[in-house]
Amino acid sequence: MTPFTYHRAATTSEAGQQAGAAGKYLGGGTNLVDLMRETIERPASLIDVTGLDSAIAEQPDGGLLIGAAARNTAVAEHRLVRDRYPLLARAIVAGASAQIRNMATVGGNLLQRTRCLYFYDVDGARCNKRAPGEGCDAIGGLNRNHAILGASDACIATHPSDMCVALAALDAVVHVQGADGARAIAFVDFHRLPEDRPDVETLLRPRELITGIALPPLAFARRSTYRKVRDRASYAFALVSVAAALDMEDGRIADVRLALGGVAHKPWRATRAEAALRGQPASAALFLDAARAELADARPLRDNGFKVELAQRTIVAVLTQLMEEA
């Protein structure tokens, strides 16, 4: 075991002061503690931030501000989340068991790391995410669950979060606090694609702390959903998932939000498909054309080529459901 110190922060500024160069912020610990047990993460100190902002507050413009320490269960069960952003509530419920949702925090969910088997195999596998420059054994190995979009020669891992897929679709904003003060980061930019540094997963600067997530007012998000395709009905990580919201006017698509999970190193905002859908008469044929446009640049590997068609079919099914509800 690697020795570490433990501190419980009372304020955001105190948390930053205690973090140091080798410290880690501790939320529910549902991922970080596992990584410490596997010796992938070896923080010199843990700063418990669960006592910081956990409020879920309606904003003057009709949006919501969710404190980073809010538990996933609290978000999924919140009346305004269920009413105005049902895709987010459904994504959280699809993501994990009740026991994990009761512990996991919103801020921690954003920072959970990939479940790639090679990333966890500290003794037998090369992994650029774990040890930059070492190589990626997943590329020539068992890669059924890996990325088909946005991958690189350095890493083909996927982001594991369900909640983050919904947040990407909703144009959420991440609020952070650091030594240089507070700043806001668009959610679609918060996570990075691997390129040649897959170990750098977000735009967070050293010692910066996530303080909250802002959901903008989006009236048509009331007609939204999240669908997760996985190997078993009980809790498992997504092969493909789709978060979508659809705004219909006189049979045409006035606006749409679409994001994919299980296909890339980050939650994948389907901007190409959205552009193909806006202003068009809604139909299953249109949905398929848009899905194909989004997946046109997919680079399937030996074992995961099925994800291309699976993603297309899931997009069509979700958008068809929303169209029929409209």
mmCIF file of C-alpha atoms in Angstrom:
data_model
loop_
_atom_site.group_PDB
_atom_site.id
_atom_site.type_symbol
_atom_site.label_atom_id
_atom_site.label_comp_id
_atom_site.label_asym_id
_atom_site.label_seq_id
_atom_site.Cartn_x
_atom_site.Cartn_y
_atom_site.Cartn_z
ATOM 1 C CA MET A 1 0.000 0.000 0.000
ATOM 2 C CA THR A 2 1.162 3.500 -0.825
ATOM 3 C CA PRO A 3 0.858 5.722 2.285
ATOM 4 C CA PHE A 4 -1.290 8.837 1.934
ATOM 5 C CA THR A 5 -2.743 11.557 4.120
ATOM 6 C CA TYR A 6 -6.420 12.429 4.402
ATOM 7 C CA HIS A 7 -7.967 15.884 4.765
ATOM 8 C CA ARG A 8 -11.602 16.968 4.796
ATOM 9 C CA ALA A 9 -12.042 20.350 3.146
ATOM 10 C CA ALA A 10 -14.546 22.835 4.538
ATOM 11 C CA THR A 11 -14.280 25.301 1.644
ATOM 12 C CA THR A 12 -13.219 25.284 -2.000
ATOM 13 C CA SER A 13 -10.178 27.442 -1.299
ATOM 14 C CA GLU A 14 -9.120 25.141 1.539
ATOM 15 C CA ALA A 15 -9.393 22.149 -0.778
ATOM 16 C CA GLY A 16 -7.071 23.790 -3.289
ATOM 17 C CA GLN A 17 -4.533 24.673 -0.621
ATOM 18 C CA GLN A 18 -4.468 21.103 0.698
ATOM 19 C CA ALA A 19 -4.263 19.413 -2.700
ATOM 20 C CA GLY A 20 -0.578 19.960 -3.397
ATOM 21 C CA ALA A 21 1.144 18.590 -6.481
ATOM 22 C CA ALA A 22 0.363 14.922 -5.784
ATOM 23 C CA GLY A 23 -3.041 15.191 -4.134
ATOM 24 C CA LYS A 24 -6.405 13.955 -5.376
ATOM 25 C CA TYR A 25 -9.888 15.196 -4.615
ATOM 26 C CA LEU A 26 -12.110 12.508 -3.114
ATOM 27 C CA GLY A 27 -15.856 12.403 -3.791
ATOM 28 C CA GLY A 28 -17.703 9.141 -3.400
ATOM 29 C CA GLY A 29 -14.519 7.198 -4.174
ATOM 30 C CA THR A 30 -16.375 4.684 -6.332
ATOM 31 C CA ASN A 31 -13.652 4.841 -8.993
ATOM 32 C CA LEU A 32 -10.654 6.480 -7.322
ATOM 33 C CA VAL A 33 -10.475 3.985 -4.462
ATOM 34 C CA ASP A 34 -10.542 1.088 -6.945
ATOM 35 C CA LEU A 35 -7.686 2.683 -8.874
ATOM 36 C CA MET A 36 -5.699 3.088 -5.672
ATOM 37 C CA ARG A 37 -6.214 -0.575 -4.813
ATOM 38 C CA GLU A 38 -4.876 -1.501 -8.252
ATOM 39 C CA THR A 39 -1.913 0.914 -7.725
ATOM 40 C CA ILE A 40 -2.862 2.822 -10.883
ATOM 41 C CA GLU A 41 -3.471 5.939 -8.810
ATOM 42 C CA ARG A 42 -0.983 6.677 -6.013
ATOM 43 C CA PRO A 43 -1.929 10.037 -4.509
ATOM 44 C CA ALA A 44 0.170 11.387 -1.670
ATOM 45 C CA SER A 45 -2.954 12.919 -0.151
ATOM 46 C CA LEU A 46 -6.727 12.680 -0.436
ATOM 47 C CA ILE A 47 -8.812 15.801 0.016
ATOM 48 C CA ASP A 48 -12.403 14.928 0.853
ATOM 49 C CA VAL A 49 -14.693 17.422 -0.913
ATOM 50 C CA THR A 50 -18.020 15.741 -0.163
ATOM 51 C CA GLY A 51 -18.848 18.483 2.331
ATOM 52 C CA LEU A 52 -18.807 21.184 -0.348
ATOM 53 C CA ASP A 53 -21.675 22.384 -2.554
ATOM 54 C CA SER A 54 -24.281 19.682 -3.159
ATOM 55 C CA ALA A 55 -27.265 21.938 -3.896
ATOM 56 C CA ILE A 56 -29.436 21.609 -6.991
ATOM 57 C CA ALA A 57 -30.740 25.119 -7.593
ATOM 58 C CA GLU A 58 -33.009 26.587 -10.221
ATOM 59 C CA GLN A 59 -31.470 29.607 -11.934
ATOM 60 C CA PRO A 60 -33.241 32.861 -12.911
ATOM 61 C CA ASP A 61 -33.122 31.893 -16.609
ATOM 62 C CA GLY A 62 -34.814 28.541 -15.948
ATOM 63 C CA GLY A 63 -31.664 26.452 -16.030
ATOM 64 C CA LEU A 64 -30.218 24.417 -13.154
ATOM 65 C CA LEU A 65 -26.957 24.641 -11.242
ATOM 66 C CA ILE A 66 -25.870 21.335 -9.729
ATOM 67 C CA GLY A 67 -23.204 21.372 -7.032
ATOM 68 C CA ALA A 68 -20.271 19.052 -7.737
ATOM 69 C CA ALA A 69 -20.791 17.223 -4.429
ATOM 70 C CA ALA A 70 -24.404 16.328 -5.267
ATOM 71 C CA ARG A 71 -24.932 12.585 -5.211
ATOM 72 C CA ASN A 72 -26.010 10.947 -8.447
ATOM 73 C CA THR A 73 -29.172 9.644 -6.805
ATOM 74 C CA ALA A 74 -30.155 13.137 -5.698
ATOM 75 C CA VAL A 75 -29.796 14.444 -9.248
ATOM 76 C CA ALA A 76 -31.704 11.572 -10.856
ATOM 77 C CA GLU A 77 -34.571 11.918 -8.372
ATOM 78 C CA HIS A 78 -34.798 15.710 -8.373
ATOM 79 C CA ARG A 79 -38.190 16.942 -9.536
ATOM 80 C CA LEU A 80 -36.842 19.590 -11.914
ATOM 81 C CA VAL A 81 -34.304 17.214 -13.462
ATOM 82 C CA ARG A 82 -36.962 14.592 -14.115
ATOM 83 C CA ASP A 83 -39.374 17.164 -15.513
ATOM 84 C CA ARG A 84 -37.049 19.332 -17.620
ATOM 85 C CA TYR A 85 -34.154 17.005 -18.432
ATOM 86 C CA PRO A 86 -35.463 13.400 -18.399
ATOM 87 C CA LEU A 87 -32.532 12.181 -20.518
ATOM 88 C CA LEU A 88 -30.183 13.081 -17.639
ATOM 89 C CA ALA A 89 -32.254 11.251 -15.023
ATOM 90 C CA ARG A 90 -32.451 8.163 -17.251
ATOM 91 C CA ALA A 91 -28.735 8.212 -18.017
ATOM 92 C CA ILE A 92 -27.832 8.279 -14.326
ATOM 93 C CA VAL A 93 -30.199 5.429 -13.484
ATOM 94 C CA ALA A 94 -28.785 3.384 -16.378
ATOM 95 C CA GLY A 95 -25.248 3.972 -15.191
ATOM 96 C CA ALA A 96 -24.869 2.012 -11.993
ATOM 97 C CA SER A 97 -26.523 0.236 -9.115
ATOM 98 C CA ALA A 98 -28.431 2.161 -6.479
ATOM 99 C CA GLN A 99 -25.610 1.628 -3.984
ATOM 100 C CA ILE A 100 -23.064 3.269 -6.295
ATOM 101 C CA ARG A 101 -25.434 6.091 -7.262
ATOM 102 C CA ASN A 102 -25.976 6.831 -3.570
ATOM 103 C CA MET A 103 -22.237 7.324 -3.099
ATOM 104 C CA ALA A 104 -21.012 8.761 -6.395
ATOM 105 C CA THR A 105 -20.858 12.525 -6.849
ATOM 106 C CA VAL A 106 -21.478 14.599 -9.956
ATOM 107 C CA GLY A 107 -17.945 15.984 -9.987
ATOM 108 C CA GLY A 108 -16.457 12.541 -9.526
ATOM 109 C CA ASN A 109 -18.564 11.134 -12.350
ATOM 110 C CA LEU A 110 -16.919 13.534 -14.784
ATOM 111 C CA LEU A 111 -13.458 12.380 -13.713
ATOM 112 C CA GLN A 112 -13.924 8.622 -13.683
ATOM 113 C CA ARG A 113 -11.376 6.823 -15.803
ATOM 114 C CA THR A 114 -11.712 4.223 -18.538
ATOM 115 C CA ARG A 115 -12.513 0.604 -17.741
ATOM 116 C CA CYS A 116 -10.201 -0.672 -20.505
ATOM 117 C CA LEU A 117 -8.843 -4.052 -19.387
ATOM 118 C CA TYR A 118 -5.329 -3.149 -20.511
ATOM 119 C CA PHE A 119 -5.399 0.042 -18.464
ATOM 120 C CA TYR A 120 -6.133 -2.059 -15.374
ATOM 121 C CA ASP A 121 -3.538 -4.746 -16.159
ATOM 122 C CA VAL A 122 -0.615 -3.071 -14.421
ATOM 123 C CA ASP A 123 1.621 -6.139 -14.537
ATOM 124 C CA GLY A 124 1.004 -7.557 -17.993
ATOM 125 C CA ALA A 125 -0.047 -4.873 -20.459
ATOM 126 C CA ARG A 126 1.361 -1.751 -22.059
ATOM 127 C CA CYS A 127 -0.855 1.317 -21.734
ATOM 128 C CA ASN A 128 -0.103 4.886 -22.796
ATOM 129 C CA LYS A 129 -2.865 6.206 -20.569
ATOM 130 C CA ARG A 130 -1.245 4.663 -17.520
ATOM 131 C CA ALA A 131 2.382 5.091 -18.603
ATOM 132 C CA PRO A 132 2.845 7.572 -21.500
ATOM 133 C CA GLY A 133 5.090 6.297 -24.273
ATOM 134 C CA GLU A 134 4.770 2.665 -23.272
ATOM 135 C CA GLY A 135 2.447 1.593 -26.097
ATOM 136 C CA CYS A 136 -1.159 0.375 -26.387
ATOM 137 C CA ASP A 137 -1.773 -3.366 -26.263
ATOM 138 C CA ALA A 138 -5.507 -2.863 -26.799
ATOM 139 C CA ILE A 139 -4.968 -1.899 -30.446
ATOM 140 C CA GLY A 140 -3.855 -5.393 -31.397
ATOM 141 C CA GLY A 141 -5.597 -7.134 -28.535
ATOM 142 C CA LEU A 142 -9.173 -7.716 -27.393
ATOM 143 C CA ASN A 143 -10.815 -4.486 -28.520
ATOM 144 C CA ARG A 144 -14.519 -5.314 -28.745
ATOM 145 C CA ASN A 145 -15.451 -2.570 -26.257
ATOM 146 C CA HIS A 146 -13.144 0.105 -27.611
ATOM 147 C CA ALA A 147 -13.507 3.331 -29.575
ATOM 148 C CA ILE A 148 -14.565 3.686 -33.198
ATOM 149 C CA LEU A 149 -14.521 7.510 -33.245
ATOM 150 C CA GLY A 150 -11.787 9.983 -32.320
ATOM 151 C CA ALA A 151 -9.211 7.342 -31.369
ATOM 152 C CA SER A 152 -5.491 7.641 -32.082
ATOM 153 C CA ASP A 153 -2.479 5.408 -32.520
ATOM 154 C CA ALA A 154 -1.742 6.014 -28.836
ATOM 155 C CA CYS A 155 -5.102 5.025 -27.320
ATOM 156 C CA ILE A 156 -8.454 3.498 -28.283
ATOM 157 C CA ALA A 157 -10.098 3.545 -24.840
ATOM 158 C CA THR A 158 -13.673 4.729 -24.322
ATOM 159 C CA HIS A 159 -15.101 7.027 -21.673
ATOM 160 C CA PRO A 160 -17.273 4.990 -19.277
ATOM 161 C CA SER A 161 -19.815 7.554 -18.050
ATOM 162 C CA ASP A 162 -23.522 7.522 -18.920
ATOM 163 C CA MET A 163 -24.314 10.792 -17.161
ATOM 164 C CA CYS A 164 -21.663 12.606 -19.189
ATOM 165 C CA VAL A 165 -23.298 11.599 -22.471
ATOM 166 C CA ALA A 166 -26.510 13.313 -21.383
ATOM 167 C CA LEU A 167 -24.587 16.391 -20.199
ATOM 168 C CA ALA A 168 -22.845 16.633 -23.577
ATOM 169 C CA ALA A 169 -26.210 16.569 -25.350
ATOM 170 C CA LEU A 170 -27.549 19.290 -23.056
ATOM 171 C CA ASP A 171 -24.733 21.785 -23.701
ATOM 172 C CA ALA A 172 -23.877 21.759 -20.002
ATOM 173 C CA VAL A 173 -21.132 23.986 -18.594
ATOM 174 C CA VAL A 174 -18.523 22.865 -16.041
ATOM 175 C CA HIS A 175 -17.619 25.401 -13.347
ATOM 176 C CA VAL A 176 -14.161 25.019 -11.801
ATOM 177 C CA GLN A 177 -12.094 26.855 -9.198
ATOM 178 C CA GLY A 178 -8.335 27.008 -9.061
ATOM 179 C CA ALA A 179 -5.357 29.123 -8.119
ATOM 180 C CA ASP A 180 -6.146 31.516 -10.973
ATOM 181 C CA GLY A 181 -9.759 31.923 -9.877
ATOM 182 C CA ALA A 182 -13.016 30.586 -11.258
ATOM 183 C CA ARG A 183 -13.702 29.701 -14.862
ATOM 184 C CA ALA A 184 -16.356 27.948 -16.935
ATOM 185 C CA ILE A 185 -15.685 25.212 -19.514
ATOM 186 C CA ALA A 186 -18.192 24.064 -22.127
ATOM 187 C CA PHE A 187 -18.929 20.422 -21.398
ATOM 188 C CA VAL A 188 -18.245 19.317 -24.970
ATOM 189 C CA ASP A 189 -14.690 20.677 -24.556
ATOM 190 C CA PHE A 190 -14.051 19.461 -21.011
ATOM 191 C CA HIS A 191 -12.866 15.954 -21.959
ATOM 192 C CA ARG A 192 -10.028 15.513 -24.450
ATOM 193 C CA LEU A 193 -9.526 13.103 -27.317
ATOM 194 C CA PRO A 194 -6.406 10.970 -26.799
ATOM 195 C CA GLU A 195 -4.152 12.211 -29.625
ATOM 196 C CA ASP A 196 -0.590 11.545 -28.417
ATOM 197 C CA ARG A 197 -1.290 12.184 -24.704
ATOM 198 C CA PRO A 198 -4.140 9.918 -23.602
ATOM 199 C CA ASP A 199 -3.056 10.319 -19.993
ATOM 200 C CA VAL A 200 -4.281 13.946 -20.103
ATOM 201 C CA GLU A 201 -8.022 13.382 -20.054
ATOM 202 C CA THR A 202 -9.567 16.789 -19.316
ATOM 203 C CA LEU A 203 -8.866 20.519 -19.553
ATOM 204 C CA LEU A 204 -8.495 20.801 -15.780
ATOM 205 C CA ARG A 205 -5.352 22.565 -14.623
ATOM 206 C CA PRO A 206 -3.305 21.305 -11.649
ATOM 207 C CA ARG A 207 -5.243 21.598 -8.365
ATOM 208 C CA GLU A 208 -8.388 22.881 -10.088
ATOM 209 C CA LEU A 209 -11.601 21.623 -8.506
ATOM 210 C CA ILE A 210 -14.949 21.115 -10.199
ATOM 211 C CA THR A 211 -17.489 23.152 -8.224
ATOM 212 C CA GLY A 212 -20.669 22.704 -10.241
ATOM 213 C CA ILE A 213 -22.446 21.822 -13.467
ATOM 214 C CA ALA A 214 -24.788 24.318 -15.119
ATOM 215 C CA LEU A 215 -27.641 23.083 -17.290
ATOM 216 C CA PRO A 216 -28.913 25.784 -19.658
ATOM 217 C CA PRO A 217 -32.641 26.324 -20.144
ATOM 218 C CA LEU A 218 -33.717 24.069 -23.004
ATOM 219 C CA ALA A 219 -37.487 23.846 -23.260
ATOM 220 C CA PHE A 220 -37.591 20.973 -25.736
ATOM 221 C CA ALA A 221 -35.366 18.829 -23.493
ATOM 222 C CA ARG A 222 -38.630 17.825 -21.809
ATOM 223 C CA ARG A 223 -38.997 15.535 -24.832
ATOM 224 C CA SER A 224 -35.753 13.640 -24.458
ATOM 225 C CA THR A 225 -34.475 10.205 -23.574
ATOM 226 C CA TYR A 226 -31.386 8.066 -23.074
ATOM 227 C CA ARG A 227 -30.927 4.568 -24.419
ATOM 228 C CA LYS A 228 -28.071 2.275 -23.452
ATOM 229 C CA VAL A 229 -27.146 -0.908 -25.325
ATOM 230 C CA ARG A 230 -25.055 -3.315 -23.263
ATOM 231 C CA ASP A 231 -24.156 -6.973 -23.046
ATOM 232 C CA ARG A 232 -26.529 -7.735 -20.198
ATOM 233 C CA ALA A 233 -29.656 -6.217 -18.716
ATOM 234 C CA SER A 234 -28.054 -5.675 -15.313
ATOM 235 C CA TYR A 235 -25.431 -2.994 -14.827
ATOM 236 C CA ALA A 236 -22.708 -2.995 -17.461
ATOM 237 C CA PHE A 237 -20.817 -0.360 -19.415
ATOM 238 C CA ALA A 238 -22.319 0.707 -22.718
ATOM 239 C CA LEU A 239 -21.388 -0.812 -26.033
ATOM 240 C CA VAL A 240 -23.289 2.128 -27.516
ATOM 241 C CA SER A 241 -25.544 4.695 -25.873
ATOM 242 C CA VAL A 242 -27.563 7.600 -27.243
ATOM 243 C CA ALA A 243 -28.823 10.741 -25.495
ATOM 244 C CA ALA A 244 -31.286 12.769 -27.549
ATOM 245 C CA ALA A 245 -33.763 15.633 -27.357
ATOM 246 C CA LEU A 246 -36.064 16.540 -30.259
ATOM 247 C CA ASP A 247 -38.057 19.670 -31.056
ATOM 248 C CA MET A 248 -40.778 19.217 -33.693
ATOM 249 C CA GLU A 249 -42.834 21.878 -35.488
ATOM 250 C CA ASP A 250 -45.388 20.907 -38.162
ATOM 251 C CA GLY A 251 -43.641 17.634 -38.861
ATOM 252 C CA ARG A 252 -40.214 19.218 -39.235
ATOM 253 C CA ILE A 253 -37.252 19.097 -36.888
ATOM 254 C CA ALA A 254 -36.893 22.579 -35.445
ATOM 255 C CA ASP A 255 -33.971 21.611 -33.231
ATOM 256 C CA VAL A 256 -32.212 18.516 -31.913
ATOM 257 C CA ARG A 257 -29.529 17.468 -29.447
ATOM 258 C CA LEU A 258 -27.668 14.189 -29.907
ATOM 259 C CA ALA A 259 -24.703 12.587 -28.153
ATOM 260 C CA LEU A 260 -23.190 9.099 -28.160
ATOM 261 C CA GLY A 261 -21.489 7.024 -25.501
ATOM 262 C CA GLY A 262 -19.359 3.881 -25.690
ATOM 263 C CA VAL A 263 -17.810 4.924 -29.014
ATOM 264 C CA ALA A 264 -15.039 7.400 -28.164
ATOM 265 C CA HIS A 265 -12.481 8.565 -25.611
ATOM 266 C CA LYS A 266 -14.972 11.268 -24.555
ATOM 267 C CA PRO A 267 -18.752 11.678 -24.684
ATOM 268 C CA TRP A 268 -19.317 12.187 -28.412
ATOM 269 C CA ARG A 269 -21.528 15.106 -29.438
ATOM 270 C CA ALA A 270 -23.069 14.164 -32.792
ATOM 271 C CA THR A 271 -22.896 17.606 -34.412
ATOM 272 C CA ARG A 272 -22.765 16.251 -37.954
ATOM 273 C CA ALA A 273 -25.999 14.315 -37.447
ATOM 274 C CA GLU A 274 -27.639 17.315 -35.772
ATOM 275 C CA ALA A 275 -26.816 19.533 -38.747
ATOM 276 C CA ALA A 276 -28.291 16.975 -41.145
ATOM 277 C CA LEU A 277 -31.537 16.832 -39.134
ATOM 278 C CA ARG A 278 -32.358 20.480 -38.437
ATOM 279 C CA GLY A 279 -35.112 21.923 -40.587
ATOM 280 C CA GLN A 280 -35.888 18.641 -42.310
ATOM 281 C CA PRO A 281 -39.183 16.687 -42.398
ATOM 282 C CA ALA A 282 -38.834 13.974 -39.770
ATOM 283 C CA SER A 283 -38.708 10.388 -40.997
ATOM 284 C CA ALA A 284 -36.892 7.136 -40.270
ATOM 285 C CA ALA A 285 -35.043 7.521 -43.584
ATOM 286 C CA LEU A 286 -33.766 10.952 -42.563
ATOM 287 C CA PHE A 287 -32.665 9.608 -39.184
ATOM 288 C CA LEU A 288 -30.686 6.843 -40.871
ATOM 289 C CA ASP A 289 -29.004 9.268 -43.274
ATOM 290 C CA ALA A 290 -28.014 11.497 -40.351
ATOM 291 C CA ALA A 291 -26.692 8.529 -38.375
ATOM 292 C CA ARG A 292 -24.629 7.367 -41.328
ATOM 293 C CA ALA A 293 -23.200 10.853 -41.757
ATOM 294 C CA GLU A 294 -22.132 10.902 -38.102
ATOM 295 C CA LEU A 295 -20.469 7.489 -38.338
ATOM 296 C CA ALA A 296 -18.828 8.136 -41.717
ATOM 297 C CA ASP A 297 -15.416 8.686 -40.104
ATOM 298 C CA ALA A 298 -15.614 5.654 -37.815
ATOM 299 C CA ARG A 299 -12.481 3.529 -37.697
ATOM 300 C CA PRO A 300 -13.579 0.137 -36.418
ATOM 301 C CA LEU A 301 -11.028 -2.347 -35.162
ATOM 302 C CA ARG A 302 -10.877 -6.098 -35.538
ATOM 303 C CA ASP A 303 -13.458 -6.873 -32.849
ATOM 304 C CA ASN A 304 -15.746 -3.831 -32.708
ATOM 305 C CA GLY A 305 -16.931 -3.207 -36.257
ATOM 306 C CA PHE A 306 -20.458 -4.079 -35.137
ATOM 307 C CA LYS A 307 -20.559 -0.808 -33.191
ATOM 308 C CA VAL A 308 -20.953 1.204 -36.395
ATOM 309 C CA GLU A 309 -24.273 -0.363 -37.337
ATOM 310 C CA LEU A 310 -25.324 -0.656 -33.700
ATOM 311 C CA ALA A 311 -24.820 3.086 -33.215
ATOM 312 C CA GLN A 312 -26.738 3.866 -36.401
ATOM 313 C CA ARG A 313 -29.658 1.653 -35.432
ATOM 314 C CA THR A 314 -29.789 3.039 -31.909
ATOM 315 C CA ILE A 315 -29.829 6.633 -33.174
ATOM 316 C CA VAL A 316 -32.703 5.799 -35.531
ATOM 317 C CA ALA A 317 -34.643 3.991 -32.795
ATOM 318 C CA VAL A 318 -34.271 6.813 -30.267
ATOM 319 C CA LEU A 319 -35.183 9.583 -32.702
ATOM 320 C CA THR A 320 -38.141 7.573 -33.995
ATOM 321 C CA GLN A 321 -39.400 7.158 -30.444
ATOM 322 C CA LEU A 322 -39.156 10.896 -29.803
ATOM 323 C CA MET A 323 -40.828 11.696 -33.141
ATOM 324 C CA GLU A 324 -43.756 9.421 -32.303
ATOM 325 C CA GLU A 325 -44.097 10.967 -28.860
ATOM 326 C CA ALA A 326 -44.284 14.394 -30.511
#
